PDB file of C-alpha atoms in Angstrom:
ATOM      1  CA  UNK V   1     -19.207 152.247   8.136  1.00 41.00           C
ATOM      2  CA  UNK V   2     -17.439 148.904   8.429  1.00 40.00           C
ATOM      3  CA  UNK V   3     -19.851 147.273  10.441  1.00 40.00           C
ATOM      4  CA  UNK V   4     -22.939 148.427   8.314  1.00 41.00           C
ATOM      5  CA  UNK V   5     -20.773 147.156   5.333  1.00 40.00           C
ATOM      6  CA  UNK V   6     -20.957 143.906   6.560  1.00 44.00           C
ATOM      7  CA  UNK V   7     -24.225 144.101   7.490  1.00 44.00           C
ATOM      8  CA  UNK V   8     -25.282 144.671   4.306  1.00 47.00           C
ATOM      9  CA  UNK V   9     -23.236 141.613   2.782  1.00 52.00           C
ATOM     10  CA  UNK V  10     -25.142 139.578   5.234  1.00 56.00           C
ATOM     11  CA  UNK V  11     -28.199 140.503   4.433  1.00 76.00           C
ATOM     12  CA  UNK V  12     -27.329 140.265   0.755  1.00 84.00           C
ATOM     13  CA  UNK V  13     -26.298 136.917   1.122  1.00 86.00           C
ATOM     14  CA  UNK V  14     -29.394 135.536   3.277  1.00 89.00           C
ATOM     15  CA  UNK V  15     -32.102 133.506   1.745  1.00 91.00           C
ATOM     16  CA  UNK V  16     -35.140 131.751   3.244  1.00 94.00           C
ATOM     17  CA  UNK V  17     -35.237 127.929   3.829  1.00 95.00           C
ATOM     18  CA  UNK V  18     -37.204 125.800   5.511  1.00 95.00           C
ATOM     19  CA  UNK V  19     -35.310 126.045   8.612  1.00 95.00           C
ATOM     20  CA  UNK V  20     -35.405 129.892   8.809  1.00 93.00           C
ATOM     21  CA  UNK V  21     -33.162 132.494   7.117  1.00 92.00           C
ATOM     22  CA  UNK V  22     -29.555 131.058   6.356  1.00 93.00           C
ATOM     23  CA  UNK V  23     -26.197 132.062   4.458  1.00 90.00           C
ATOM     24  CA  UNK V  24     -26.199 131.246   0.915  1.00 89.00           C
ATOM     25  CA  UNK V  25     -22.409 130.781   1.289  1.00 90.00           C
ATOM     26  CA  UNK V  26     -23.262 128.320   4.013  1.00 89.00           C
ATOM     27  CA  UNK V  27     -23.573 125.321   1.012  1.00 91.00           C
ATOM     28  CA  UNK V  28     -23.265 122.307   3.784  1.00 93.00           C
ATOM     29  CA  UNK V  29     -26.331 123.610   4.990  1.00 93.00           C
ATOM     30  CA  UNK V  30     -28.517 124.085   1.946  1.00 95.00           C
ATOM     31  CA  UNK V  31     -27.339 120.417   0.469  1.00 97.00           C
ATOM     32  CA  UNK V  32     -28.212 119.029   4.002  1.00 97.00           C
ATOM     33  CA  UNK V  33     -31.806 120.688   3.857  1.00 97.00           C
ATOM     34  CA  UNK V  34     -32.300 119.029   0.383  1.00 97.00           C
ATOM     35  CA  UNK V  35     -31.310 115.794   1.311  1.00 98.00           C
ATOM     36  CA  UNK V  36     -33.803 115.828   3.877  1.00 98.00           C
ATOM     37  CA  UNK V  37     -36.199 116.435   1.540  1.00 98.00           C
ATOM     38  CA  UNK V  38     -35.416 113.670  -0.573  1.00 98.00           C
ATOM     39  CA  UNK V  39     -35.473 111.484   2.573  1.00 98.00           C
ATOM     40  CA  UNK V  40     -38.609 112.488   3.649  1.00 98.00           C
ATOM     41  CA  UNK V  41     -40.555 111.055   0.174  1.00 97.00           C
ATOM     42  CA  UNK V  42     -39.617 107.396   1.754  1.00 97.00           C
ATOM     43  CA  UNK V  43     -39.035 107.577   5.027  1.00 97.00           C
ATOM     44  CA  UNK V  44     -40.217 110.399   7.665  1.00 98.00           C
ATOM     45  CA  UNK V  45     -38.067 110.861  11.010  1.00 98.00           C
ATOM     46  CA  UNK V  46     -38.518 113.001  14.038  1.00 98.00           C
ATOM     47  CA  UNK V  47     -34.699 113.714  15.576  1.00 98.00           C
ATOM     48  CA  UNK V  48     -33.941 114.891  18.901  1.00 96.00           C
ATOM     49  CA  UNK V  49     -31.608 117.457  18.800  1.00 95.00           C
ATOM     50  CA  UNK V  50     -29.512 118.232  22.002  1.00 93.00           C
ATOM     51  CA  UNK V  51     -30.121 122.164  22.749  1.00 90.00           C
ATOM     52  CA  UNK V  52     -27.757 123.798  24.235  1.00 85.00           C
ATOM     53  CA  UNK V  53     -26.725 125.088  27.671  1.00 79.00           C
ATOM     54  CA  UNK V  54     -28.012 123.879  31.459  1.00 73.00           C
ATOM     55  CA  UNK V  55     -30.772 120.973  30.853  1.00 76.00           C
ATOM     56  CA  UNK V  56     -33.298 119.560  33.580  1.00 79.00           C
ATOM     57  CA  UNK V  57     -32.041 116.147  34.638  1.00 81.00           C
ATOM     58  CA  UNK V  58     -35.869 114.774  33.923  1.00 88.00           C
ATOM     59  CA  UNK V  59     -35.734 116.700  30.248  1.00 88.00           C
ATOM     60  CA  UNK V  60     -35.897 113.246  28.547  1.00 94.00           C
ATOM     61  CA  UNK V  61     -38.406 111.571  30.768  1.00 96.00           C
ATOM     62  CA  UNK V  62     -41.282 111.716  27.772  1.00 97.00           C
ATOM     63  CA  UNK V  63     -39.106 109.726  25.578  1.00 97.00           C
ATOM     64  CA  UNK V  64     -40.680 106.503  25.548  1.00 98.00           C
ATOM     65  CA  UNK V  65     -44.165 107.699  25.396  1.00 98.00           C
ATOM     66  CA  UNK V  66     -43.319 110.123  22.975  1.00 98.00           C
ATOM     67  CA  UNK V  67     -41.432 107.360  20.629  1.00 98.00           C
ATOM     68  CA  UNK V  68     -44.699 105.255  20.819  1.00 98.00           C
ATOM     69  CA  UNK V  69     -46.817 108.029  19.331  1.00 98.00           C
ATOM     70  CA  UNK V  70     -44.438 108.639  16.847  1.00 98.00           C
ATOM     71  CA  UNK V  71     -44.570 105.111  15.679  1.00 98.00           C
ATOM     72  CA  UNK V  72     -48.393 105.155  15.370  1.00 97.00           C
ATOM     73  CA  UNK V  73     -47.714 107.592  12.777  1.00 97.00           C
ATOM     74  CA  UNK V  74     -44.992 105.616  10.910  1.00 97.00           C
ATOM     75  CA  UNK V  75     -42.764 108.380  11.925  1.00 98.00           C
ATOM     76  CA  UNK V  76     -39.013 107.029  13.633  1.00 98.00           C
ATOM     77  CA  UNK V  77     -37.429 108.524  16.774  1.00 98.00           C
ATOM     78  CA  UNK V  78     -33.802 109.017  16.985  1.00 97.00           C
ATOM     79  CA  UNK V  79     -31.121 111.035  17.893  1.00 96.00           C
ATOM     80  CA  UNK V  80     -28.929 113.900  15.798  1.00 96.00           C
ATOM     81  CA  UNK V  81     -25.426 112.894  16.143  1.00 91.00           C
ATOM     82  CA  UNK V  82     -24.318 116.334  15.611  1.00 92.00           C
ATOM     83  CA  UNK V  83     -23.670 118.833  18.629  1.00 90.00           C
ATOM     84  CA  UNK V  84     -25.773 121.645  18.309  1.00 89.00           C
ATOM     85  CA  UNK V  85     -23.400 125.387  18.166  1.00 87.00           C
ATOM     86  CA  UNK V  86     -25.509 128.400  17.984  1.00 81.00           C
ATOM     87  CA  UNK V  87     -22.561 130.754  17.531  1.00 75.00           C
ATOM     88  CA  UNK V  88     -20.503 128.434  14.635  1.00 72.00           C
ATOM     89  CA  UNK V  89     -18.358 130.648  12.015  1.00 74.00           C
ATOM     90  CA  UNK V  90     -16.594 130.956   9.168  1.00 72.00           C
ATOM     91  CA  UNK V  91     -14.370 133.263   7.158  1.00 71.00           C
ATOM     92  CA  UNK V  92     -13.130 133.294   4.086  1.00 71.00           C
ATOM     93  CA  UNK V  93     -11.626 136.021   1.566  1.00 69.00           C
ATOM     94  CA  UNK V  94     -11.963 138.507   5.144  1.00 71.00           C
ATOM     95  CA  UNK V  95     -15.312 137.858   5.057  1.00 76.00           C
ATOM     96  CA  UNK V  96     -17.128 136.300   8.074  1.00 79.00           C
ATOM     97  CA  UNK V  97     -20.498 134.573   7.816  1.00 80.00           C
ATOM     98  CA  UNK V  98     -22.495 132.249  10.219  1.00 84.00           C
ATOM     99  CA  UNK V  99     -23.331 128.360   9.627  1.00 86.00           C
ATOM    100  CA  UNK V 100     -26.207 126.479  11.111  1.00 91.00           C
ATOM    101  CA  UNK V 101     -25.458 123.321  12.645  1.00 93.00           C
ATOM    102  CA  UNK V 102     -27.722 120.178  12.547  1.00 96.00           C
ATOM    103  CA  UNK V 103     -29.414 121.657   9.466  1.00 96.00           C
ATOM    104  CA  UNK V 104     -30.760 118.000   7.956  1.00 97.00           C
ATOM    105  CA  UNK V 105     -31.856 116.946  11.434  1.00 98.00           C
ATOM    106  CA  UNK V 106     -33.568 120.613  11.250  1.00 97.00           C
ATOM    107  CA  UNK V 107     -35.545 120.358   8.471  1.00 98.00           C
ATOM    108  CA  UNK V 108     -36.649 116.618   8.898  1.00 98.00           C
ATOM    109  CA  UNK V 109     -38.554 118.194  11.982  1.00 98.00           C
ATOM    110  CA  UNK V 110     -39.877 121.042  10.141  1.00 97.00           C
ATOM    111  CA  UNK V 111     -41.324 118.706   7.048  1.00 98.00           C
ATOM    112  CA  UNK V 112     -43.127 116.862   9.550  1.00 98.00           C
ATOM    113  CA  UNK V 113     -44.709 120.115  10.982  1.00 97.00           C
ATOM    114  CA  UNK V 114     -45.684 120.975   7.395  1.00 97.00           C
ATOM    115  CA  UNK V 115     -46.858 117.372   6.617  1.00 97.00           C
ATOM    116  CA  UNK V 116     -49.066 117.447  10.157  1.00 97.00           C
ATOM    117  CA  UNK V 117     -49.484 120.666  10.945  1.00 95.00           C
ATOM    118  CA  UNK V 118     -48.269 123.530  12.641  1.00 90.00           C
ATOM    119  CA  UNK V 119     -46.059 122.747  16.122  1.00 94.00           C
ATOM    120  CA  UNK V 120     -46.854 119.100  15.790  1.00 97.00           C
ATOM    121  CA  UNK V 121     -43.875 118.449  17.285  1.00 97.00           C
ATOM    122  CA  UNK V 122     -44.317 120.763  20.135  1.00 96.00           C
ATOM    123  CA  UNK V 123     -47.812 119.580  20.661  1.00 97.00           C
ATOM    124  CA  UNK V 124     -46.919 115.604  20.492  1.00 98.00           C
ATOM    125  CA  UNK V 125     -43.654 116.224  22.822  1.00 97.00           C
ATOM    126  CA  UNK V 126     -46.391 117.802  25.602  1.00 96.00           C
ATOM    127  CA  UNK V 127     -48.665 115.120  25.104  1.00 97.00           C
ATOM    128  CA  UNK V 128     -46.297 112.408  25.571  1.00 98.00           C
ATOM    129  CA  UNK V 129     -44.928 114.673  28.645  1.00 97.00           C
ATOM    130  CA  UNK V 130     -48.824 114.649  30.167  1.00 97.00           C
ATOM    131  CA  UNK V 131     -48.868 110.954  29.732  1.00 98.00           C
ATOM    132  CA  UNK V 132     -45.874 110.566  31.512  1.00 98.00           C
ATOM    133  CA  UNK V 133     -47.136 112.226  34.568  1.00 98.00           C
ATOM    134  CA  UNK V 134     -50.591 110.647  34.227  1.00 98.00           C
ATOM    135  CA  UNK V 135     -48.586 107.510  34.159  1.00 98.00           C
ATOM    136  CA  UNK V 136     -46.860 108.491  37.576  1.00 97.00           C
ATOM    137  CA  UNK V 137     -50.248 110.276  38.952  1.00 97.00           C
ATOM    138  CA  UNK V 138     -49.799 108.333  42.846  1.00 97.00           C
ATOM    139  CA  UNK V 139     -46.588 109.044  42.771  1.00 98.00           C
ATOM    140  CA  UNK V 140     -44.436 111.951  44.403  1.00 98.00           C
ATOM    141  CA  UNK V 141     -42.664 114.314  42.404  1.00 98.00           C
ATOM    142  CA  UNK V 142     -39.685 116.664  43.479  1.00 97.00           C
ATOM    143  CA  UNK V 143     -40.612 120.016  44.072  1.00 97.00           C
ATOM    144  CA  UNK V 144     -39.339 122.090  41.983  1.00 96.00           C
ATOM    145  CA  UNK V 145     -37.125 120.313  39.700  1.00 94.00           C
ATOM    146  CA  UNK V 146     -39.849 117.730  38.418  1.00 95.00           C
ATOM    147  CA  UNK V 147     -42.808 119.625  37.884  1.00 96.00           C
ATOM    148  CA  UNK V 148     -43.447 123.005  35.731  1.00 95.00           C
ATOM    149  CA  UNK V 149     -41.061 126.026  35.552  1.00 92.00           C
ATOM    150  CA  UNK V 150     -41.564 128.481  37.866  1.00 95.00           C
ATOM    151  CA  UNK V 151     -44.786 126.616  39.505  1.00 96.00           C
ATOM    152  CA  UNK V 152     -46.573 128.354  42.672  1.00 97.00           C
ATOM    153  CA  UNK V 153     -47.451 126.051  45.609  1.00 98.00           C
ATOM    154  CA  UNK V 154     -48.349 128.774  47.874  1.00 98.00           C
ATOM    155  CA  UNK V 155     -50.407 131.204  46.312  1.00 96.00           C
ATOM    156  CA  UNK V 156     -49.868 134.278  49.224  1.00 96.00           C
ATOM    157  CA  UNK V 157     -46.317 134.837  47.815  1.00 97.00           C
ATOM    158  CA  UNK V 158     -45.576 137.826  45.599  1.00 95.00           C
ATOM    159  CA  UNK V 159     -43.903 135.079  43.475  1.00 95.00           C
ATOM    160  CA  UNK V 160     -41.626 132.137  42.803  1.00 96.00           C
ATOM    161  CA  UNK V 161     -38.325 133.248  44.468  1.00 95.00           C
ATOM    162  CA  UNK V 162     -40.895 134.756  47.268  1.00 97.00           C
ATOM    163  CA  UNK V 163     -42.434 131.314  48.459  1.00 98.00           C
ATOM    164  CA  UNK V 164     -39.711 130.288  51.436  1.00 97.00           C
ATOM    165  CA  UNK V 165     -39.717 133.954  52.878  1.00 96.00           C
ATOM    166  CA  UNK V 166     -43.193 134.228  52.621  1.00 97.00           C
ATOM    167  CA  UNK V 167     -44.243 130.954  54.268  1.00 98.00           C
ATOM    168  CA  UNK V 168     -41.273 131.635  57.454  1.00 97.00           C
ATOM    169  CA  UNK V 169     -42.612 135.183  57.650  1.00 96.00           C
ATOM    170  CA  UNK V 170     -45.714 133.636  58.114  1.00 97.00           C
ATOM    171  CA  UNK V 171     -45.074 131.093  60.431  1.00 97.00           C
ATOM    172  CA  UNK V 172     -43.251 133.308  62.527  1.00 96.00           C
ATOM    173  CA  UNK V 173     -45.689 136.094  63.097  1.00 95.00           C
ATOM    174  CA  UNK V 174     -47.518 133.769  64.789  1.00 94.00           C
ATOM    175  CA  UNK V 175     -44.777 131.638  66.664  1.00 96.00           C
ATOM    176  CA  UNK V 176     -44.697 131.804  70.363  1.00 96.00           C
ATOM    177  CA  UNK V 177     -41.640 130.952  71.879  1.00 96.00           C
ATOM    178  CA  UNK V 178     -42.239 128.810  75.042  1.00 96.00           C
ATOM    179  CA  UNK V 179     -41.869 130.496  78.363  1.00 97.00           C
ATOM    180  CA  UNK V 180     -38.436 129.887  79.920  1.00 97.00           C
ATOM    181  CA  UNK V 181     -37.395 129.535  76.343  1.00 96.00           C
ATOM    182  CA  UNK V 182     -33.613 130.902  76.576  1.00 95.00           C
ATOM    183  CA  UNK V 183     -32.612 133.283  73.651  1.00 93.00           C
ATOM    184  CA  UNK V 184     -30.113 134.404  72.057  1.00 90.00           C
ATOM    185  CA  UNK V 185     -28.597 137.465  71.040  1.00 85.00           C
ATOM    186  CA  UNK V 186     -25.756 136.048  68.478  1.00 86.00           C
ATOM    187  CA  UNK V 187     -27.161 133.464  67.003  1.00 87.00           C
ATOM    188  CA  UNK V 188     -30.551 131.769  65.550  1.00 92.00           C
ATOM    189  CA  UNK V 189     -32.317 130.022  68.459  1.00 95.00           C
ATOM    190  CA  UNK V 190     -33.093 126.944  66.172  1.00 96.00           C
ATOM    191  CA  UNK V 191     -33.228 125.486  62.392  1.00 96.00           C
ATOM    192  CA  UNK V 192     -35.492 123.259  61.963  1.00 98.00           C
ATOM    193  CA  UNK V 193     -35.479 121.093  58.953  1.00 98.00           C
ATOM    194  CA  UNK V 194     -38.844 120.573  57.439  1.00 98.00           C
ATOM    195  CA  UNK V 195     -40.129 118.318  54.486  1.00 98.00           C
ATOM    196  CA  UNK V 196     -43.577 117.304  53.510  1.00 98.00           C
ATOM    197  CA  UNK V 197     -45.539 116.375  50.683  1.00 98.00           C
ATOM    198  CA  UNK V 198     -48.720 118.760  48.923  1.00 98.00           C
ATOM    199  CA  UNK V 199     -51.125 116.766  47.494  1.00 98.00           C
ATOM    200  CA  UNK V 200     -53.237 116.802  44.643  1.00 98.00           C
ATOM    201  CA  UNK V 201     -56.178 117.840  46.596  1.00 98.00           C
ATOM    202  CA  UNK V 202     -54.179 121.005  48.236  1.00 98.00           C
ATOM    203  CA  UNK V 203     -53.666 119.256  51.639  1.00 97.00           C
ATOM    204  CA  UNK V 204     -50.237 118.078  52.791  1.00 98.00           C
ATOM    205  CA  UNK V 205     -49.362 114.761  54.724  1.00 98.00           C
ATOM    206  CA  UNK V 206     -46.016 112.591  55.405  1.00 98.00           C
ATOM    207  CA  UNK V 207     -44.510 115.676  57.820  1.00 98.00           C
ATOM    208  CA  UNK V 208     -41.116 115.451  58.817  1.00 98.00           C
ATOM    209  CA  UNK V 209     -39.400 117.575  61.001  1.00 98.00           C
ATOM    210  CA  UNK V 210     -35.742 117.526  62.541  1.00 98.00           C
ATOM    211  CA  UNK V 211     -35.029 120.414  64.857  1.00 97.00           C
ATOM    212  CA  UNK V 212     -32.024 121.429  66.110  1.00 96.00           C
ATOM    213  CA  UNK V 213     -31.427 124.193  69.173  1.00 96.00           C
ATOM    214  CA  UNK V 214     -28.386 126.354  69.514  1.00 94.00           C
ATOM    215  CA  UNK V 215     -29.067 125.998  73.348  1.00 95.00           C
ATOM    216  CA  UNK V 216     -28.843 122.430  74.240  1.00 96.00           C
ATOM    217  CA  UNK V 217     -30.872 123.336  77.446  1.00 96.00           C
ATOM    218  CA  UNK V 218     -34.131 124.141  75.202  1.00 97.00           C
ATOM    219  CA  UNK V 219     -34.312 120.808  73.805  1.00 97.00           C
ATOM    220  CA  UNK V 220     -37.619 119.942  76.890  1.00 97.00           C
ATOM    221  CA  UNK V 221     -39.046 122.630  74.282  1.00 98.00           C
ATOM    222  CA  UNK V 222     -38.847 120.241  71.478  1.00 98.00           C
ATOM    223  CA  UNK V 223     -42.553 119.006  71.378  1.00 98.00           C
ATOM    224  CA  UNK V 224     -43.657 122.916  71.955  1.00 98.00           C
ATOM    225  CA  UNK V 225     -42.098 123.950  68.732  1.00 98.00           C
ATOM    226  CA  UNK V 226     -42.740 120.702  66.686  1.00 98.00           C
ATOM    227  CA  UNK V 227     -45.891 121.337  67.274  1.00 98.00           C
ATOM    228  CA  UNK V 228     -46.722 124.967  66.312  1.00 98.00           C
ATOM    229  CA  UNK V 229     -44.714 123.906  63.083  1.00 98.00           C
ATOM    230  CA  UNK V 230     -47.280 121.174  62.409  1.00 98.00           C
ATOM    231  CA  UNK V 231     -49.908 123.763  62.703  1.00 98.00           C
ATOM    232  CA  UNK V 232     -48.646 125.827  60.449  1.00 98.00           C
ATOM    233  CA  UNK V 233     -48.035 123.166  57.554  1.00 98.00           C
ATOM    234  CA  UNK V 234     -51.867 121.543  58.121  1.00 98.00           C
ATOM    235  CA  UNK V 235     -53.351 124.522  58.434  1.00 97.00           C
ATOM    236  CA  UNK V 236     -51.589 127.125  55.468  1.00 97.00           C
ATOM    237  CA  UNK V 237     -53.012 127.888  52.241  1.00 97.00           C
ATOM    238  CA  UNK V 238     -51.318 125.197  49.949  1.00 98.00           C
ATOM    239  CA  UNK V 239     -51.754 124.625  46.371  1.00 98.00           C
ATOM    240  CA  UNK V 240     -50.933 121.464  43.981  1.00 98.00           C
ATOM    241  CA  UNK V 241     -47.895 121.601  42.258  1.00 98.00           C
ATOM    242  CA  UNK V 242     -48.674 121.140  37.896  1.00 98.00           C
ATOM    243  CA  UNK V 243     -46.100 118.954  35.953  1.00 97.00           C
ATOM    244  CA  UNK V 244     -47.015 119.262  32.361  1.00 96.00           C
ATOM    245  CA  UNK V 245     -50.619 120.945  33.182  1.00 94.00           C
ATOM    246  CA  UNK V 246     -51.536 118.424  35.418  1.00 97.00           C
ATOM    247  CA  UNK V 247     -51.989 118.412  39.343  1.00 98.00           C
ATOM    248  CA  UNK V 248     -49.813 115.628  41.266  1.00 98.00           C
ATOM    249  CA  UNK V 249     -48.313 115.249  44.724  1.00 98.00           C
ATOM    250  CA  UNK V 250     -45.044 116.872  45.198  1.00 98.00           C
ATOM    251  CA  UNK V 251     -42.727 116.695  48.310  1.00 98.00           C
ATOM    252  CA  UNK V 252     -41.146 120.286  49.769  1.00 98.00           C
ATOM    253  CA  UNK V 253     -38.821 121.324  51.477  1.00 98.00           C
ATOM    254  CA  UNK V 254     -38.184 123.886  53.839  1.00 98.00           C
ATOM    255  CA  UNK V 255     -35.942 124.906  56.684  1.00 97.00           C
ATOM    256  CA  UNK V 256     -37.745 127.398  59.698  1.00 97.00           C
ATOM    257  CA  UNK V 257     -35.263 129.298  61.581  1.00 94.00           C
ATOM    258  CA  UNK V 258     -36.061 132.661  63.596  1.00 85.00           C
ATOM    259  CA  UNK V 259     -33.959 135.419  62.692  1.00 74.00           C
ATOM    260  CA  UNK V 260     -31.074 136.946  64.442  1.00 60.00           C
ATOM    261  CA  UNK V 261     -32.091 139.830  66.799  1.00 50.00           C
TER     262      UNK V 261
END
């Protein structure tokens, strides 16, 4: 009954704003919204508000090209000064209620959606995001930690956390190992350390491949091995990595090593 209690208080206390539902009690909050509004009749701002949790190192790489959109529009880029708490409380009189940090920063973003539509600010930070890839089109990007969430480069995997056992499994149930090859029972036979780059066009280039034997006495089967690997990486089903929804050469890595018997 307690808990429903204060549900109901919360819910009592709620009212809409621009921003989404907040805390009537929460008055920083609602005088913060209104100021923005009065800002926004003579001056109109889009502020970057640090999210947050785990970020990408390249999550600010749009920045300049999306700054020089904004200022086609008259609109200013800059930075919210405020840390961002999703979990921020107070209590007063026994009674606990939430606040919303970065509530002026908040609605200065949301006028502008109203003023130019809905998600403009989603849609102009993936534009300036495409035309920082487009501006980087020849170049190599790091697979996967510059290009899109979750993106597939080899389409015969179940899925994302599938691709490196799919492409040894596949490599190896065609591997040969040279006769008078000596095995072992204990240990893997060999790693070998793989990285090459998958082009826009689906085809890879720039192979590298450092292979190391357990058995120092197989290294004459060097060449053998590096080959077959070669093989493998020309001749697989690759597919273009997509940074922002667009196609654009990305280098991969991968280590081969056969399993132990």
């Amino acid at each position: 009954m307690a808990i429903k209690a204060q549900e109901q208080k919360h819910e009592k206390n709620a009212i809409s704003s621009i921003i989404g539902i907040i805390d009537k009690r929460d008055l920083n909050c609602a005088a913060e919204i209104d100021r923005a509004k009065t800002d926004f009749k003579s001056k109109e701002v889009f502020y970057y508000i640090e999210p947050e949790g785990y970020l990408d190192i390249n999550y600010k790489r749009h920045f300049p090209f999306l700054n020089e959109l904004l200022k086609k529009k008259g609109i200013q880029f800059l930075a919210s000064q405020e840390i961002e708490i999703s979990s921020f409380w107070m209590e007063t009189n026994n009674e606990k209620y939430s606040l919303i940090t970065n509530c002026y920063y908040k609605a200065s973003n949301e006028l502008l959606n109203v003023k130019y539509g809905n998600n403009f600010i989603k849609k102009i930070e993936q534009t300036a995001d495409s035309l920082y890839v487009v501006s980087r089109i020849n170049d190599v990007f790091d697979y996967p930690n510059e290009v899109d969430a979750y993106c597939m480069i080899y389409p015969k995997a179940a899925d994302f956390l599938d691709q490196k056992i799919q492409i040894k499994k596949d490599f190896f149930s065609n591997f040969k190992f040279p006769v008078g090859f000596i095995r072992l029972t204990d240990k893997r036979d060999f790693i070998a350390k793989t990285l090459f780059t998958i082009n826009r066009d689906d085809k890879v280039s720039d192979i590298k491949i450092n292979l190391e034997f357990e058995n120092p006495q197989n290294q004459k089967f060097y060449n053998d091995i590096v080959n077959q690997l070669i093989h493998f990486i020309k001749n697989a089903k690759w597919k273009a990595a997509i940074s922002s929804g667009v196609k654009v050469n990305s280098s991969f890595k991968i280590n081969f090593y056969n399993e132990i018997m």
